[in-house]
């Protein structure tokens, strides 16, 4: 059970049971949808971007504990960030969950997002963790299409 | 398969059939001795693919190491041996499903290729604009998409027989969907997502009464039930070797000779011709007309060994034993608060799809995997079934005759752990 707890850290379970920013956003000026065909995870992301800064963010959808917690914590951590900052965070998060840490790289602090480090031991769950981030990028780039992790 | 209520409970009290020596049978399957993270493997994902007995592994090894060669072409002795073994396996399959002739057995890659073959070869010559193809709402994607492709190519229309909340096909609705425009019916014998055993004999009888041919997707039936294509009176029957304890990459299309003879080839190439000139090519006879190119020789020979093995165990005993396991699993899982079984048909094969309140199937799969228990979590290539039941995914335990009550109990303990963690 011990390495299972590495994946399902208390903070992750907590966010999956009580996701933050789990709502549609009045006044959103960007939205995007994400879909993970493997497990049927679906997410709709709402952004309010002003002067290149993410002022408001919310999400809706259904999915596994990892994808819900990841979406919840992603929304918390990019609120108030510029587009470029959010993009850098995504890259660091991607490296974290895929295990491709490049040590000398960008010293962006992942903060609480570091609890997802256990995901790299579960290759089939990487897509769950990263779905909301792909959706964020699609929303920021203003692509109106559904992103898929396939 | 479970048959109606009363008998089921009576039987469930009876315990394991003394005649069925599951522990001895397990010795035939080397993978069942594996450990997963130090725990004994509990393999409950048989509907995805089944495990292979020693005899299948050894038969393939023997082919590859002592008489590997191509079939139907060499004049040398190895090729003669390979050809003989290959054709013996065809006769084996013929006997196993009681086909009238061995030329009605076409070797293909699997159920998927068998259905695509019928859709393209039979479908494109017999089905046109405004014609109708009838399938059920519980089909695997491989018995949906080939027909959608055909509809796009020909302007035909797909009609879907609805199912009830237990996951049973609505025969009354089926009857009304059989119209003068119906050109083909294609249904699963057993649903991989729900476990339902469809009343295929009745489905076939009703269709044939008005001259409509029927394809049966038998991928999930052949491992659990005795199949007799002549008794069923079906026109096409498809199944996959890997789900009946044989290798991947090999499957069977049974077709009524009269229909197969009139059908154009599916693929062109070597082996499927009698003579080729640039002016005219003469196609080979059945079954070779449909087996272009070098086939999966080892796969065919291995499949023959798997069917021999299954015959040795005895499908009647397999069905009876699996019934007991299914009753036990159904009762034990339903007794867990928050667990709901999806697919509660009166007649079922040993497949249990379920959801747990507040927990996504994928998380169930990950936690169970940590207990060494392999199940499937997802949509089971039957997304319309998930939509019908309003769930994004289910967890599915699919049992084979080498599974035990103790393994079902391990599953139940695992699900308690899941609930402890997430709820
Ligand atoms: C009912 C059913 N039909 C068709 C298939 C497709 O079989 P294959 O992937 O071996 O071609 C499956 C396999 O999952 C199945 O369960």
Coordinates of C-alpha atoms and ligand atoms in Angstrom, one line a residue:
Chain A
X1 CA 0.0 0.0 0.0
X2 CA 3.0 2.3 0.6
X3 CA 3.7 3.3 -3.0
X4 CA 0.0 3.6 -3.6
X5 CA 0.1 6.3 -1.0
X6 CA 2.8 8.0 -3.1
X7 CA 0.3 8.3 -5.9
X8 CA -2.7 9.0 -3.8
X9 CA -1.2 11.5 -1.4
X10 CA -3.6 13.0 1.2
X11 CA -3.6 16.4 -0.6
X12 CA -4.6 14.7 -3.8
X13 CA -7.4 12.7 -2.2
X14 CA -8.5 15.9 -0.5
X15 CA -8.6 17.9 -3.8
X16 CA -10.3 15.1 -5.6
X17 CA -13.1 14.9 -3.0
X18 CA -13.5 18.7 -2.7
X19 CA -12.1 20.2 -5.9
X20 CA -11.4 24.0 -5.8
X21 CA -12.7 26.3 -8.5
X22 CA -15.2 23.6 -9.6
X23 CA -17.7 25.9 -11.3
X24 CA -18.5 27.6 -14.6
X25 CA -17.1 31.1 -14.6
X26 CA -19.3 34.1 -15.3
X27 CA -17.4 36.5 -17.6
X28 CA -15.0 33.9 -18.9
X29 CA -13.4 35.0 -22.1
X30 CA -11.6 31.7 -22.9
X31 CA -12.9 28.1 -22.7
X32 CA -11.5 24.8 -23.8
X33 CA -12.5 21.2 -23.4
X34 CA -10.3 18.2 -22.7
X35 CA -11.0 14.6 -23.0
X36 CA -9.0 11.5 -22.0
X37 CA -10.5 8.6 -24.1
X38 CA -8.7 5.9 -22.1
X39 CA -10.7 6.5 -18.9
X40 CA -13.4 8.9 -20.1
X41 CA -12.2 11.9 -18.2
X42 CA -13.8 15.1 -19.4
X43 CA -13.0 18.6 -18.4
X44 CA -14.3 22.0 -19.5
X45 CA -12.0 24.9 -18.4
X46 CA -13.1 28.5 -18.2
X47 CA -10.6 31.4 -18.1
X48 CA -10.9 35.1 -17.6
X49 CA -7.7 36.6 -19.1
X50 CA -7.0 40.3 -18.8
X51 CA -3.8 42.0 -19.9
X52 CA -2.2 38.6 -20.3
X53 CA -2.9 37.6 -16.7
X54 CA -5.2 34.8 -15.6
X55 CA -7.7 36.7 -13.4
X56 CA -10.3 34.0 -13.0
X57 CA -10.5 30.3 -13.6
X58 CA -13.0 27.5 -13.1
X59 CA -13.6 24.0 -14.4
X60 CA -16.3 21.4 -14.7
X61 CA -16.3 17.8 -15.7
X62 CA -15.9 14.3 -14.5
X63 CA -12.9 12.1 -14.1
X64 CA -10.7 9.9 -11.9
X65 CA -9.2 11.1 -8.6
X66 CA -5.9 12.1 -10.3
X67 CA -7.5 14.1 -13.0
X68 CA -9.9 15.9 -10.7
X69 CA -7.2 16.7 -8.2
X70 CA -4.8 17.8 -10.9
X71 CA -7.4 20.1 -12.4
X72 CA -8.3 21.5 -9.0
X73 CA -4.6 22.2 -8.0
X74 CA -3.8 23.5 -11.5
X75 CA -6.5 26.1 -11.2
X76 CA -5.3 27.2 -7.8
X77 CA -1.7 27.5 -8.9
X78 CA -2.2 29.4 -12.2
X79 CA -4.6 32.0 -10.9
X80 CA -2.9 35.4 -11.0
X81 CA -0.1 34.2 -13.3
X82 CA 0.8 35.5 -16.7
X83 CA 0.4 33.3 -19.7
X84 CA 4.2 32.8 -19.9
X85 CA 4.4 31.9 -16.2
X86 CA 1.6 29.4 -16.6
X87 CA 3.3 27.9 -19.6
X88 CA 6.5 27.4 -17.7
X89 CA 4.7 25.8 -14.8
X90 CA 3.1 23.4 -17.2
X91 CA 6.5 22.4 -18.6
X92 CA 7.8 21.8 -15.1
X93 CA 4.7 19.8 -14.1
X94 CA 5.0 17.8 -17.3
X95 CA 8.6 16.9 -16.4
X96 CA 7.6 16.0 -12.9
X97 CA 4.9 13.5 -13.8
X98 CA 6.8 12.0 -16.7
X99 CA 10.0 11.7 -14.7
X100 CA 11.9 13.8 -17.3
X101 CA 13.4 16.1 -14.7
X102 CA 16.1 18.2 -16.1
X103 CA 17.9 19.3 -13.1
X104 CA 19.8 22.2 -14.5
X105 CA 16.6 23.6 -16.0
X106 CA 14.1 26.3 -15.2
X107 CA 14.0 26.9 -11.5
X108 CA 10.3 27.4 -11.4
X109 CA 8.9 26.4 -8.0
X110 CA 6.1 23.9 -8.3
X111 CA 5.0 24.4 -4.8
X112 CA 2.2 22.1 -3.8
X113 CA 2.1 20.6 -7.2
X114 CA 5.1 18.6 -6.2
X115 CA 2.7 16.1 -4.6
X116 CA 2.1 14.7 -8.1
X117 CA 5.7 13.3 -8.2
X118 CA 4.3 9.8 -7.5
X119 CA 2.5 9.8 -10.8
X120 CA 5.7 9.0 -12.7
X121 CA 5.7 5.5 -11.2
X122 CA 2.3 4.9 -12.8
X123 CA 2.8 5.5 -16.6
X124 CA -0.8 4.8 -17.4
X125 CA -1.9 7.6 -15.1
X126 CA 0.3 10.4 -16.6
X127 CA -2.4 11.3 -19.0
X128 CA -4.9 11.8 -16.2
X129 CA -2.6 14.1 -14.4
X130 CA -1.8 16.2 -17.4
X131 CA -5.2 16.5 -19.0
X132 CA -6.2 19.8 -17.3
X133 CA -2.9 21.3 -18.2
X134 CA -3.2 20.5 -21.9
X135 CA -6.7 22.0 -21.7
X136 CA -5.3 25.1 -20.1
X137 CA -2.8 25.5 -22.9
X138 CA -5.5 25.1 -25.5
X139 CA -7.6 27.7 -23.7
X140 CA -4.7 30.2 -23.5
X141 CA -3.8 29.6 -27.1
X142 CA -7.4 30.2 -27.9
X143 CA -7.9 27.1 -29.9
X144 CA -11.6 26.3 -29.9
X145 CA -11.2 22.6 -30.2
X146 CA -11.4 19.7 -27.8
X147 CA -7.9 18.5 -26.7
X148 CA -7.4 14.8 -26.4
X149 CA -4.6 13.1 -24.5
X150 CA -4.6 10.3 -27.2
Chain B
X1 CA -24.5 -18.6 -17.8
X2 CA -27.1 -17.9 -15.2
X3 CA -30.5 -19.1 -15.9
X4 CA -33.6 -17.7 -14.2
X5 CA -33.8 -16.7 -10.6
X6 CA -34.8 -19.7 -8.3
X7 CA -32.3 -22.2 -9.6
X8 CA -29.5 -19.7 -9.4
X9 CA -29.8 -19.3 -5.6
X10 CA -30.2 -23.0 -5.0
X11 CA -27.1 -23.6 -7.0
X12 CA -25.1 -20.9 -5.3
X13 CA -25.6 -22.7 -2.0
X14 CA -24.3 -25.9 -3.4
X15 CA -20.7 -24.6 -3.5
X16 CA -18.0 -25.7 -6.0
X17 CA -18.7 -28.7 -8.2
X18 CA -16.5 -31.5 -6.9
X19 CA -15.9 -32.7 -10.4
X20 CA -14.1 -29.6 -11.4
X21 CA -10.5 -29.7 -10.2
X22 CA -9.6 -26.0 -10.6
X23 CA -6.3 -26.3 -8.8
X24 CA -5.1 -29.0 -11.2
X25 CA -6.3 -26.9 -14.2
X26 CA -4.4 -23.9 -12.9
X27 CA -1.2 -25.9 -13.2
X28 CA -1.7 -25.9 -17.0
X29 CA -1.4 -22.1 -17.1
X30 CA 2.1 -21.0 -16.3
X31 CA 1.3 -17.3 -16.0
X32 CA -1.1 -18.0 -13.1
X33 CA 1.9 -18.7 -10.9
X34 CA 3.3 -15.2 -11.4
X35 CA 3.6 -12.7 -8.5
X36 CA 2.7 -9.0 -8.9
X37 CA 4.6 -6.8 -6.3
X38 CA 5.1 -9.9 -4.2
X39 CA 1.4 -10.9 -4.3
X40 CA -0.1 -13.8 -6.3
X41 CA -1.5 -12.7 -9.6
X42 CA -5.3 -12.6 -9.6
X43 CA -6.2 -12.4 -13.3
X44 CA -9.7 -11.3 -13.8
X45 CA -9.3 -9.6 -17.2
X46 CA -10.2 -12.6 -19.3
X47 CA -12.6 -10.8 -21.6
X48 CA -9.7 -8.6 -22.7
X49 CA -7.5 -11.6 -23.4
X50 CA -7.2 -15.1 -21.9
X51 CA -4.1 -16.8 -20.6
X52 CA -2.4 -19.7 -22.5
X53 CA -2.0 -23.2 -21.3
X54 CA 1.4 -25.0 -21.6
X55 CA 0.1 -27.1 -24.5
X56 CA -0.5 -24.0 -26.7
X57 CA 2.9 -22.5 -25.8
X58 CA 4.6 -25.9 -26.5
X59 CA 2.7 -26.4 -29.8
X60 CA 3.9 -23.1 -31.1
X61 CA 7.4 -23.6 -29.9
X62 CA 7.5 -27.0 -31.6
X63 CA 6.3 -25.5 -34.8
X64 CA 8.9 -22.7 -34.7
X65 CA 11.7 -25.0 -33.7
X66 CA 11.1 -28.1 -35.7
X67 CA 9.0 -27.5 -38.8
X68 CA 8.7 -23.8 -39.4
X69 CA 8.1 -23.1 -43.1
X70 CA 5.5 -21.6 -45.4
X71 CA 2.3 -23.3 -46.2
X72 CA 0.6 -24.3 -49.5
X73 CA 3.7 -23.6 -51.5
X74 CA 6.8 -25.6 -50.8
X75 CA 7.6 -28.9 -52.3
X76 CA 9.9 -29.8 -49.4
X77 CA 9.0 -31.8 -46.4
X78 CA 8.9 -29.1 -43.8
X79 CA 6.4 -27.2 -45.9
X80 CA 4.3 -30.3 -46.2
X81 CA 4.3 -30.8 -42.4
X82 CA 3.4 -27.1 -41.8
X83 CA 0.6 -27.3 -44.4
X84 CA -0.7 -30.4 -42.9
X85 CA -0.8 -29.0 -39.4
X86 CA -2.3 -25.8 -40.6
X87 CA -5.1 -27.6 -42.4
X88 CA -5.6 -29.9 -39.5
X89 CA -6.3 -26.9 -37.3
X90 CA -8.9 -25.8 -39.8
X91 CA -10.7 -29.1 -39.5
X92 CA -10.3 -28.8 -35.7
X93 CA -12.1 -25.4 -35.8
X94 CA -14.7 -26.8 -38.1
X95 CA -15.5 -29.6 -35.6
X96 CA -15.4 -27.2 -32.6
X97 CA -18.2 -25.0 -33.9
X98 CA -19.8 -27.8 -35.9
X99 CA -19.5 -26.2 -39.3
X100 CA -20.6 -28.4 -42.3
X101 CA -17.4 -28.0 -44.2
X102 CA -13.8 -27.0 -43.4
X103 CA -13.8 -24.6 -46.4
X104 CA -16.3 -22.5 -44.4
X105 CA -13.5 -21.7 -41.9
X106 CA -11.5 -18.6 -42.9
X107 CA -8.5 -17.7 -40.8
X108 CA -8.3 -14.0 -40.1
X109 CA -6.5 -11.8 -37.6
X110 CA -9.4 -11.7 -35.1
X111 CA -13.0 -10.9 -34.7
X112 CA -12.4 -7.3 -35.9
X113 CA -11.0 -8.5 -39.2
X114 CA -13.7 -11.1 -39.6
X115 CA -16.4 -8.4 -39.3
X116 CA -14.6 -6.0 -41.6
X117 CA -14.3 -8.8 -44.1
X118 CA -18.0 -9.4 -44.1
X119 CA -18.8 -5.7 -44.2
X120 CA -16.5 -5.0 -47.2
X121 CA -16.9 -8.2 -49.2
X122 CA -20.5 -9.2 -48.5
X123 CA -21.7 -5.7 -47.6
X124 CA -20.5 -3.8 -50.6
X125 CA -22.0 -6.3 -53.0
X126 CA -25.3 -6.8 -51.3
X127 CA -26.1 -3.6 -49.5
X128 CA -27.0 -0.3 -51.1
X129 CA -28.5 3.1 -50.7
X130 CA -31.4 3.1 -48.2
X131 CA -30.8 -0.5 -47.2
X132 CA -30.7 -1.2 -43.5
X133 CA -28.3 -3.0 -41.2
X134 CA -29.5 -4.0 -37.8
X135 CA -27.1 -4.2 -34.8
X136 CA -27.8 -4.0 -31.0
X137 CA -27.1 -1.2 -28.5
X138 CA -24.5 -3.4 -26.7
X139 CA -22.1 -4.1 -29.5
X140 CA -18.3 -3.8 -29.2
X141 CA -16.9 -1.0 -31.4
X142 CA -15.7 -3.7 -33.8
X143 CA -19.3 -4.6 -34.5
X144 CA -20.3 -0.9 -35.0
X145 CA -17.6 0.9 -36.9
X146 CA -17.2 -1.5 -39.8
X147 CA -21.0 -1.1 -40.5
X148 CA -20.7 2.7 -40.1
X149 CA -17.9 2.7 -42.7
X150 CA -20.1 0.5 -45.0
X151 CA -23.0 2.9 -44.5
X152 CA -20.8 5.8 -45.5
X153 CA -19.6 4.0 -48.6
X154 CA -23.0 2.8 -49.7
X155 CA -25.7 5.1 -48.3
X156 CA -27.1 2.3 -46.2
X157 CA -28.6 3.1 -42.7
X158 CA -27.6 1.6 -39.4
X159 CA -30.5 0.6 -37.1
X160 CA -29.9 -0.1 -33.4
X161 CA -32.0 -2.4 -31.2
X162 CA -32.3 -0.8 -27.8
X163 CA -31.6 -2.6 -24.5
X164 CA -33.4 -2.5 -21.1
X165 CA -31.9 -1.4 -17.8
X166 CA -30.7 -5.0 -17.1
X167 CA -28.8 -4.9 -20.4
X168 CA -31.1 -7.2 -22.3
X169 CA -31.9 -6.7 -25.9
X170 CA -35.5 -5.7 -26.5
X171 CA -36.8 -8.4 -28.9
X172 CA -40.1 -6.6 -29.6
X173 CA -38.2 -3.6 -30.8
X174 CA -35.9 -5.9 -32.8
X175 CA -39.0 -7.3 -34.6
X176 CA -40.2 -3.8 -35.6
X177 CA -36.7 -2.9 -36.9
X178 CA -36.7 -5.9 -39.2
X179 CA -38.2 -4.3 -42.4
X180 CA -38.2 -5.1 -46.1
X181 CA -35.1 -2.9 -46.3
X182 CA -33.1 -4.9 -43.8
X183 CA -30.2 -6.6 -45.5
X184 CA -28.1 -7.8 -42.6
X185 CA -28.3 -8.3 -38.8
X186 CA -25.1 -8.3 -36.8
X187 CA -25.2 -9.0 -33.0
X188 CA -23.0 -10.1 -30.2
X189 CA -23.6 -13.6 -28.9
X190 CA -22.2 -12.4 -25.5
X191 CA -21.7 -8.7 -24.6
X192 CA -18.1 -8.0 -23.4
X193 CA -19.3 -4.9 -21.4
X194 CA -22.3 -6.4 -19.7
X195 CA -22.0 -10.2 -19.9
X196 CA -25.4 -10.6 -21.4
X197 CA -26.0 -13.7 -23.4
X198 CA -28.2 -12.6 -26.3
X199 CA -31.0 -14.8 -27.5
X200 CA -29.2 -15.3 -30.8
X201 CA -31.2 -18.3 -31.9
X202 CA -34.3 -16.3 -31.8
X203 CA -32.6 -13.3 -33.4
X204 CA -31.5 -15.5 -36.2
X205 CA -34.8 -17.3 -36.6
X206 CA -36.7 -14.0 -37.0
X207 CA -34.2 -12.6 -39.5
X208 CA -33.9 -15.7 -41.6
X209 CA -37.7 -16.0 -41.7
X210 CA -37.6 -13.0 -44.0
X211 CA -34.4 -14.0 -45.8
X212 CA -32.0 -11.7 -43.9
X213 CA -28.5 -13.1 -43.2
X214 CA -27.1 -12.8 -39.6
X215 CA -23.5 -12.3 -38.4
X216 CA -22.9 -13.3 -34.9
X217 CA -19.9 -11.7 -33.0
X218 CA -18.9 -14.7 -30.9
X219 CA -15.7 -13.2 -29.4
X220 CA -17.0 -13.5 -25.8
X221 CA -19.1 -16.6 -26.3
X222 CA -16.7 -19.2 -27.6
X223 CA -14.6 -19.2 -24.3
X224 CA -17.7 -19.8 -22.2
X225 CA -20.4 -21.7 -24.2
X226 CA -20.7 -24.6 -26.6
X227 CA -21.3 -23.0 -30.0
X228 CA -22.9 -24.9 -32.8
X229 CA -23.2 -22.7 -36.0
X230 CA -25.5 -25.2 -37.7
X231 CA -27.9 -25.3 -34.7
X232 CA -27.8 -21.5 -34.5
X233 CA -28.4 -21.4 -38.2
X234 CA -26.3 -18.3 -38.5
X235 CA -24.7 -17.1 -41.8
X236 CA -21.5 -15.7 -40.3
X237 CA -19.8 -16.3 -36.9
X238 CA -16.7 -14.5 -35.8
X239 CA -14.3 -15.1 -32.9
X240 CA -10.7 -14.4 -31.8
X241 CA -8.1 -17.0 -30.9
X242 CA -6.6 -15.0 -28.0
X243 CA -9.9 -14.9 -26.1
X244 CA -10.1 -18.8 -26.2
X245 CA -6.7 -19.5 -24.7
X246 CA -5.0 -19.3 -28.1
X247 CA -2.5 -16.8 -29.5
X248 CA -3.2 -13.2 -30.5
X249 CA -3.2 -12.3 -34.2
X250 CA -5.4 -15.2 -35.2
X251 CA -9.2 -15.5 -35.4
X252 CA -11.9 -17.2 -37.3
X253 CA -14.6 -16.2 -39.7
X254 CA -17.2 -19.0 -40.3
X255 CA -19.4 -18.3 -43.3
X256 CA -22.0 -20.4 -45.0
X257 CA -20.3 -21.8 -48.1
X258 CA -23.1 -20.6 -50.4
X259 CA -22.6 -17.0 -49.3
X260 CA -18.8 -17.1 -49.2
X261 CA -18.6 -18.5 -52.7
X262 CA -20.6 -15.6 -54.1
X263 CA -18.5 -13.0 -52.2
X264 CA -15.6 -11.2 -53.9
X265 CA -12.2 -11.4 -52.2
X266 CA -11.4 -9.1 -49.4
X267 CA -7.7 -8.7 -50.1
X268 CA -5.7 -9.6 -53.1
X269 CA -2.3 -11.3 -53.1
X270 CA -0.6 -14.6 -53.0
X271 CA -2.4 -17.8 -52.1
X272 CA -5.8 -16.4 -53.0
X273 CA -5.4 -16.9 -56.7
X274 CA -5.4 -19.9 -59.2
X275 CA -3.7 -18.0 -62.0
X276 CA -2.6 -14.5 -62.7
X277 CA -2.0 -12.8 -66.0
X278 CA -2.2 -9.1 -66.6
X279 CA -5.4 -9.6 -68.5
X280 CA -7.2 -11.8 -66.0
X281 CA -6.8 -13.3 -62.6
X282 CA -8.7 -16.4 -61.5
X283 CA -9.4 -16.5 -57.8
X284 CA -8.8 -19.6 -55.7
X285 CA -11.5 -21.7 -54.2
X286 CA -12.7 -21.4 -50.6
X287 CA -11.2 -20.9 -48.1
X288 CA -8.1 -19.7 -49.8
X289 CA -9.9 -17.0 -51.7
X290 CA -10.1 -15.1 -48.4
X291 CA -6.6 -15.9 -47.1
X292 CA -4.3 -13.6 -49.2
X293 CA -0.7 -13.7 -48.3
X294 CA 1.3 -15.8 -45.8
X295 CA -1.0 -16.5 -42.9
X296 CA -0.2 -16.6 -39.2
X297 CA 0.8 -20.3 -39.4
X298 CA 2.0 -20.7 -35.8
X299 CA -1.1 -18.9 -34.6
X300 CA -3.4 -21.2 -36.5
X301 CA -1.6 -24.3 -35.2
X302 CA -1.7 -22.8 -31.6
X303 CA -5.4 -22.1 -31.9
X304 CA -6.0 -25.7 -32.8
X305 CA -4.1 -26.8 -29.7
X306 CA -6.2 -24.3 -27.6
X307 CA -9.5 -25.7 -28.9
X308 CA -8.3 -29.3 -28.2
X309 CA -7.4 -28.2 -24.7
X310 CA -10.8 -26.6 -24.1
X311 CA -12.5 -29.7 -25.5
X312 CA -10.4 -31.8 -23.0
X313 CA -11.6 -29.7 -20.1
X314 CA -15.2 -29.9 -21.5
X315 CA -17.2 -26.8 -22.3
X316 CA -20.2 -28.1 -20.4
X317 CA -18.2 -28.3 -17.2
X318 CA -16.6 -24.9 -17.9
X319 CA -20.0 -23.3 -18.3
X320 CA -21.3 -25.0 -15.1
X321 CA -18.3 -24.0 -13.0
X322 CA -18.3 -20.4 -14.3
X323 CA -21.9 -20.1 -13.4
X324 CA -21.1 -20.9 -9.8
X325 CA -18.3 -18.4 -9.8
X326 CA -20.5 -15.7 -11.4
X327 CA -23.3 -16.3 -8.8
X328 CA -20.7 -16.0 -6.1
X329 CA -19.2 -12.8 -7.5
X330 CA -22.5 -11.2 -8.2
X331 CA -23.7 -11.9 -4.6
X332 CA -20.5 -10.8 -3.0
X333 CA -20.1 -7.6 -5.0
X334 CA -23.7 -6.6 -4.6
X335 CA -23.4 -7.0 -0.9
X336 CA -20.8 -4.2 -0.7
X337 CA -22.5 -0.8 0.0
X338 CA -21.9 1.6 -2.8
X339 CA -21.3 -1.0 -5.4
X340 CA -23.7 -1.3 -8.3
X341 CA -23.5 -4.0 -11.0
X342 CA -24.0 -2.8 -14.6
X343 CA -25.5 -5.6 -16.6
X344 CA -28.0 -7.8 -14.7
X345 CA -29.5 -9.8 -17.5
X346 CA -31.1 -13.1 -16.6
X347 CA -28.8 -15.0 -18.9
X348 CA -25.2 -14.0 -18.4
X349 CA -21.7 -15.2 -19.0
X350 CA -19.1 -14.8 -16.2
X351 CA -18.5 -11.0 -16.7
X352 CA -19.2 -8.6 -13.9
X353 CA -19.2 -4.9 -14.8
X354 CA -19.6 -2.6 -11.8
X355 CA -19.3 1.0 -10.5
X356 CA -18.5 2.2 -7.0
X357 CA -20.3 5.3 -5.8
X358 CA -17.9 8.3 -5.7
X359 CA -14.9 6.4 -7.2
X360 CA -13.8 6.4 -10.8
X361 CA -13.2 3.0 -12.4
X362 CA -9.6 4.0 -13.2
X363 CA -8.8 4.5 -9.5
X364 CA -10.4 1.1 -8.7
X365 CA -8.1 -0.5 -11.3
X366 CA -5.0 1.1 -9.9
X367 CA -5.7 0.2 -6.3
X368 CA -6.6 -3.4 -7.3
X369 CA -3.5 -3.7 -9.3
X370 CA -1.6 -3.0 -6.2
X371 CA -3.2 -6.0 -4.7
X372 CA -2.1 -8.1 -7.7
X373 CA -5.6 -8.1 -9.1
X374 CA -5.9 -7.4 -12.8
X375 CA -9.3 -6.1 -13.9
X376 CA -10.3 -3.8 -16.8
X377 CA -11.4 -0.2 -16.1
X378 CA -12.8 1.9 -18.9
X379 CA -15.5 1.8 -21.6
X380 CA -14.6 -1.7 -22.8
X381 CA -14.7 -0.5 -26.5
X382 CA -18.4 -0.1 -26.0
X383 CA -18.9 3.6 -25.5
X384 CA -22.6 3.5 -26.4
X385 CA -23.2 1.0 -23.5
X386 CA -21.6 3.5 -21.1
X387 CA -23.8 6.2 -22.5
X388 CA -26.9 4.0 -22.1
X389 CA -26.1 3.5 -18.5
X390 CA -25.0 7.0 -17.8
X391 CA -21.5 6.1 -16.6
X392 CA -18.2 7.3 -17.9
X393 CA -16.6 3.9 -17.4
X394 CA -17.0 0.7 -15.4
X395 CA -14.7 -1.7 -13.6
X396 CA -15.0 -5.2 -15.1
X397 CA -14.0 -8.5 -13.6
X398 CA -14.3 -11.2 -16.3
X399 CA -13.8 -14.8 -15.1
X400 CA -12.4 -17.8 -16.7
X401 CA -12.6 -21.5 -15.6
X402 CA -9.2 -21.2 -14.0
X403 CA -10.4 -18.6 -11.6
X404 CA -11.5 -19.5 -8.1
X405 CA -13.9 -18.4 -5.4
X406 CA -10.8 -17.3 -3.4
X407 CA -9.8 -15.0 -6.2
X408 CA -13.3 -13.5 -6.2
X409 CA -13.0 -13.0 -2.4
X410 CA -9.6 -11.2 -3.0
X411 CA -11.4 -8.9 -5.4
X412 CA -14.1 -8.2 -2.8
X413 CA -11.4 -7.3 -0.2
X414 CA -9.7 -5.1 -2.7
X415 CA -12.9 -3.2 -3.3
X416 CA -13.2 -2.6 0.4
X417 CA -9.8 -1.1 0.3
X418 CA -10.8 1.2 -2.6
X419 CA -13.8 2.4 -0.6
X420 CA -11.7 3.0 2.5
X421 CA -9.3 5.1 0.4
X422 CA -11.6 7.2 -1.7
X423 CA -15.0 7.5 0.1
Ligands
LIG1 C1 -17.7 -8.7 -28.1 C2 -16.4 -8.5 -28.8 N1 -16.4 -8.3 -30.1 C3 -15.2 -8.1 -30.8 C4 -14.0 -7.9 -30.1 C5 -12.8 -7.6 -30.9 O1 -11.9 -8.7 -30.9 P1 -10.4 -8.5 -31.4 O2 -9.9 -7.3 -30.8 O3 -9.8 -9.8 -31.0 O4 -10.5 -8.4 -32.9 C6 -14.0 -8.1 -28.7 C7 -12.7 -7.9 -28.0 O5 -12.6 -7.2 -27.0 C8 -15.2 -8.3 -28.1 O6 -15.2 -8.5 -26.7

